[in-house]
N, CA, C and O atoms as a MOPAC input file, in Angstrom:
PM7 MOZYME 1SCF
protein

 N    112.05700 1    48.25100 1    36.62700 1
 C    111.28700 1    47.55900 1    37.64200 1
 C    110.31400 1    46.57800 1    37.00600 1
 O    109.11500 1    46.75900 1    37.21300 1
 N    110.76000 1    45.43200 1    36.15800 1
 C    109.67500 1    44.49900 1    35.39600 1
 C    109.16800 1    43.67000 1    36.78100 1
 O    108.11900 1    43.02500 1    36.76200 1
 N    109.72600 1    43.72400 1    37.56800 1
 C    109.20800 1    42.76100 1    38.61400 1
 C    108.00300 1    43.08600 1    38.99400 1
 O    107.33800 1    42.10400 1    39.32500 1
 N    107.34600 1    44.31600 1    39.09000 1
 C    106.18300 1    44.91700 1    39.11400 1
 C    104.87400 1    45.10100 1    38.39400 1
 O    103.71700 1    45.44900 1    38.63200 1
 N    105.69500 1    44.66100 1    37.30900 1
 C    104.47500 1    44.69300 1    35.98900 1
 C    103.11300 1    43.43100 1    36.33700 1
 O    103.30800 1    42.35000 1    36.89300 1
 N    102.16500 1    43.79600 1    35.98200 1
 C    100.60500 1    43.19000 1    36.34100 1
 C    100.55900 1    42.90400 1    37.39600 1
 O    100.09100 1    41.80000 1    37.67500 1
 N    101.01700 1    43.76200 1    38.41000 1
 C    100.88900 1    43.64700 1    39.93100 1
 C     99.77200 1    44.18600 1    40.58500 1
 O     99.27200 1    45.20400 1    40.10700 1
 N     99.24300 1    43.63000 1    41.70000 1
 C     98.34200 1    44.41800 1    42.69900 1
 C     99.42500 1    45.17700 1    43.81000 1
 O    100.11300 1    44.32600 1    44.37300 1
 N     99.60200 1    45.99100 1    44.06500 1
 C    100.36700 1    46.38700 1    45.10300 1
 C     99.81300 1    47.37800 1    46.16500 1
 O     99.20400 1    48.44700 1    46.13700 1
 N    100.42700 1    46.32000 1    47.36000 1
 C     99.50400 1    47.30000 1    48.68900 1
 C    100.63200 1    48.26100 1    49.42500 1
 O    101.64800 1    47.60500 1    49.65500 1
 N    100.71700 1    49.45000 1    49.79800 1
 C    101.50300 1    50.28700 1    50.22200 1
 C    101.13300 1    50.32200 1    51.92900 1
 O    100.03700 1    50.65000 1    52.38500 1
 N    102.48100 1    49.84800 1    52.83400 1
 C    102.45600 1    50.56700 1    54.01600 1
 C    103.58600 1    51.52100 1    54.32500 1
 O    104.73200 1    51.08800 1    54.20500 1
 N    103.41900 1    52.62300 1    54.66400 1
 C    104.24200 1    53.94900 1    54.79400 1
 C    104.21400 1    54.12100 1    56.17500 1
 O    103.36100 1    53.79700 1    57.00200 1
 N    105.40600 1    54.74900 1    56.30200 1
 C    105.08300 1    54.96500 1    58.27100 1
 C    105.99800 1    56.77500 1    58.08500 1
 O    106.85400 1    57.39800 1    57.45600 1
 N    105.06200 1    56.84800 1    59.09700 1
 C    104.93300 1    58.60000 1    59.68500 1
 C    106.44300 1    58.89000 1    59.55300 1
 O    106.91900 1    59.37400 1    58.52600 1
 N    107.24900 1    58.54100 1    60.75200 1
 C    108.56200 1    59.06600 1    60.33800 1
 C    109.28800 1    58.21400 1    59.73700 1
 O    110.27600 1    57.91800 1    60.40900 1
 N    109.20900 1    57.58800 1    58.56100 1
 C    110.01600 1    57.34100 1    57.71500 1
 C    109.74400 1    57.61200 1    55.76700 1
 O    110.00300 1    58.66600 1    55.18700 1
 N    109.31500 1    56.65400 1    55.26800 1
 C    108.51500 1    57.27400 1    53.98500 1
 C    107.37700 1    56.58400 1    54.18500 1
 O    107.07400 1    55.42100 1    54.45000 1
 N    106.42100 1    58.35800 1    53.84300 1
 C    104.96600 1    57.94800 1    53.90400 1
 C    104.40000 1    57.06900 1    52.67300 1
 O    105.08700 1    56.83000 1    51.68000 1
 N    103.43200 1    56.73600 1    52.79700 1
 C    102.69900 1    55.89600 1    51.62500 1
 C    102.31700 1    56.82200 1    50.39900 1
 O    102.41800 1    56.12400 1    49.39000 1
 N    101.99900 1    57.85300 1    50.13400 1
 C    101.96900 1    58.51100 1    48.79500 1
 C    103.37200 1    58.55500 1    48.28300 1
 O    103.42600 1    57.83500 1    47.28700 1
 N    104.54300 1    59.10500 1    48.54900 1
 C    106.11300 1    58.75800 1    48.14600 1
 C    105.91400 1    57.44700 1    47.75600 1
 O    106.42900 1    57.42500 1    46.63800 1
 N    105.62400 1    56.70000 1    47.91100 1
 C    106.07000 1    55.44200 1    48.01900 1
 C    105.26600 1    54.76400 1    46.48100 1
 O    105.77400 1    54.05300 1    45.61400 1
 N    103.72600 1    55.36000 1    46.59100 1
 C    103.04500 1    55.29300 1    45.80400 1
 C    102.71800 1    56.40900 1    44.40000 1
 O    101.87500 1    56.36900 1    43.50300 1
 N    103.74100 1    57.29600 1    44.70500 1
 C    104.26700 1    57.85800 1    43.20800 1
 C    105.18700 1    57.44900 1    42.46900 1
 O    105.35700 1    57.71000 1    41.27800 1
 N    106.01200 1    56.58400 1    43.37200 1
 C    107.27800 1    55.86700 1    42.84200 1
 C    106.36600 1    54.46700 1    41.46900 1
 O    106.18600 1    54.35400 1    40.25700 1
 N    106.06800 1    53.70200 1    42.77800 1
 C    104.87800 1    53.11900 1    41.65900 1
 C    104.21800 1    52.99600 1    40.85300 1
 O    103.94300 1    52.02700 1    40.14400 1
 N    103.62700 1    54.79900 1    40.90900 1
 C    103.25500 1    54.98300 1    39.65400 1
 C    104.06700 1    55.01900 1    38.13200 1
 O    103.80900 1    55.05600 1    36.92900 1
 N    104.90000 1    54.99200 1    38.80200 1
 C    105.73400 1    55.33800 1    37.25000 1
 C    105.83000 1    53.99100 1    36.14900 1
 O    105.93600 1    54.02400 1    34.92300 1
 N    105.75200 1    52.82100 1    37.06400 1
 C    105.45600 1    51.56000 1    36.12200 1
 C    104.55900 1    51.37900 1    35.96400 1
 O    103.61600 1    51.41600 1    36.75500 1
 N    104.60000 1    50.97300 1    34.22000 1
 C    103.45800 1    50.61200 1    33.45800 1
 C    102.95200 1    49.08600 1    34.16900 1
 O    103.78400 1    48.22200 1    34.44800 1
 N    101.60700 1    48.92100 1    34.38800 1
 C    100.84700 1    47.52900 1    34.37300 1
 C    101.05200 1    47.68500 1    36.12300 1
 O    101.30800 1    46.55100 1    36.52900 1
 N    101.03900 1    48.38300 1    36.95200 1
 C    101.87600 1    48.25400 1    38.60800 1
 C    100.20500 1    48.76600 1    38.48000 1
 O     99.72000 1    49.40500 1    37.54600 1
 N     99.43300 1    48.22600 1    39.84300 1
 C     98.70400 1    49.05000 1    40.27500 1
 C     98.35900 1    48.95900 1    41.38100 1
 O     98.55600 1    47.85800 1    41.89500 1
 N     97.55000 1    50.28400 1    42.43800 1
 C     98.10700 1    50.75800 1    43.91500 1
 C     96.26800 1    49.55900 1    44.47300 1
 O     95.06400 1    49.78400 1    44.35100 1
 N     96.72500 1    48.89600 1    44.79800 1
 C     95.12900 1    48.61200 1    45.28400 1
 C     94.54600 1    49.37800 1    46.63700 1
 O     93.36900 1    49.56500 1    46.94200 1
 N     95.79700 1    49.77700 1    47.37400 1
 C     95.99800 1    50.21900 1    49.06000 1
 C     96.96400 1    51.01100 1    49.09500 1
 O     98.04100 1    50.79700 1    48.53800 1
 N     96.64100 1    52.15800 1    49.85000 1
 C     97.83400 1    52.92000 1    50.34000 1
 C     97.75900 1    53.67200 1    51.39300 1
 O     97.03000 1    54.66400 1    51.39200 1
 N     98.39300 1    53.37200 1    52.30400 1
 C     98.50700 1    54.66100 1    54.15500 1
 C     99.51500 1    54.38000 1    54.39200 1
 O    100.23900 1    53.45800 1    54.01600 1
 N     99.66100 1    55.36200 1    55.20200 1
 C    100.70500 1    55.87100 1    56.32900 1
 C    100.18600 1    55.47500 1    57.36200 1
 O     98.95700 1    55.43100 1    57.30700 1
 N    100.83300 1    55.03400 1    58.69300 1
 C    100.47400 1    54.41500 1    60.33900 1
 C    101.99100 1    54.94400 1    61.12500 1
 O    103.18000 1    54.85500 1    60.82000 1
 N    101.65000 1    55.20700 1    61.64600 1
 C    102.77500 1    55.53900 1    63.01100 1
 C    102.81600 1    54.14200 1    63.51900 1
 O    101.69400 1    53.78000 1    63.87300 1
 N    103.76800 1    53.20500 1    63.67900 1
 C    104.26300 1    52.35800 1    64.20500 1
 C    105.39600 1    53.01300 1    65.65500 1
 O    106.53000 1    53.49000 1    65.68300 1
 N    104.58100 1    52.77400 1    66.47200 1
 C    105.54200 1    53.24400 1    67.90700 1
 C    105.13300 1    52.01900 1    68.76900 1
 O    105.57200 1    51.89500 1    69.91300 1

């Protein structure tokens, strides 16, 4: 995932699908990626 590297990255997660921490452990795993924002929202 170099596309990520020295990134700000903002996370939106939704309730029933993948929440924003999943989303933002994935993230974590690249070096230089970092989470500036992260939630979950129910979009209905």
């Amino acid at each position: 995932m170099g596309i990520l590297n020295g990134k700000k990255i903002v996370i939106l997660g939704d309730r029933d699908g993948i929440p924003g921490p999943a989303i933002e452990a994935c993230v974590a795993t690249v070096d230089g990626a970092e989470v500036v924002f992260s939630t979950t929202e129910c979009f209905v």
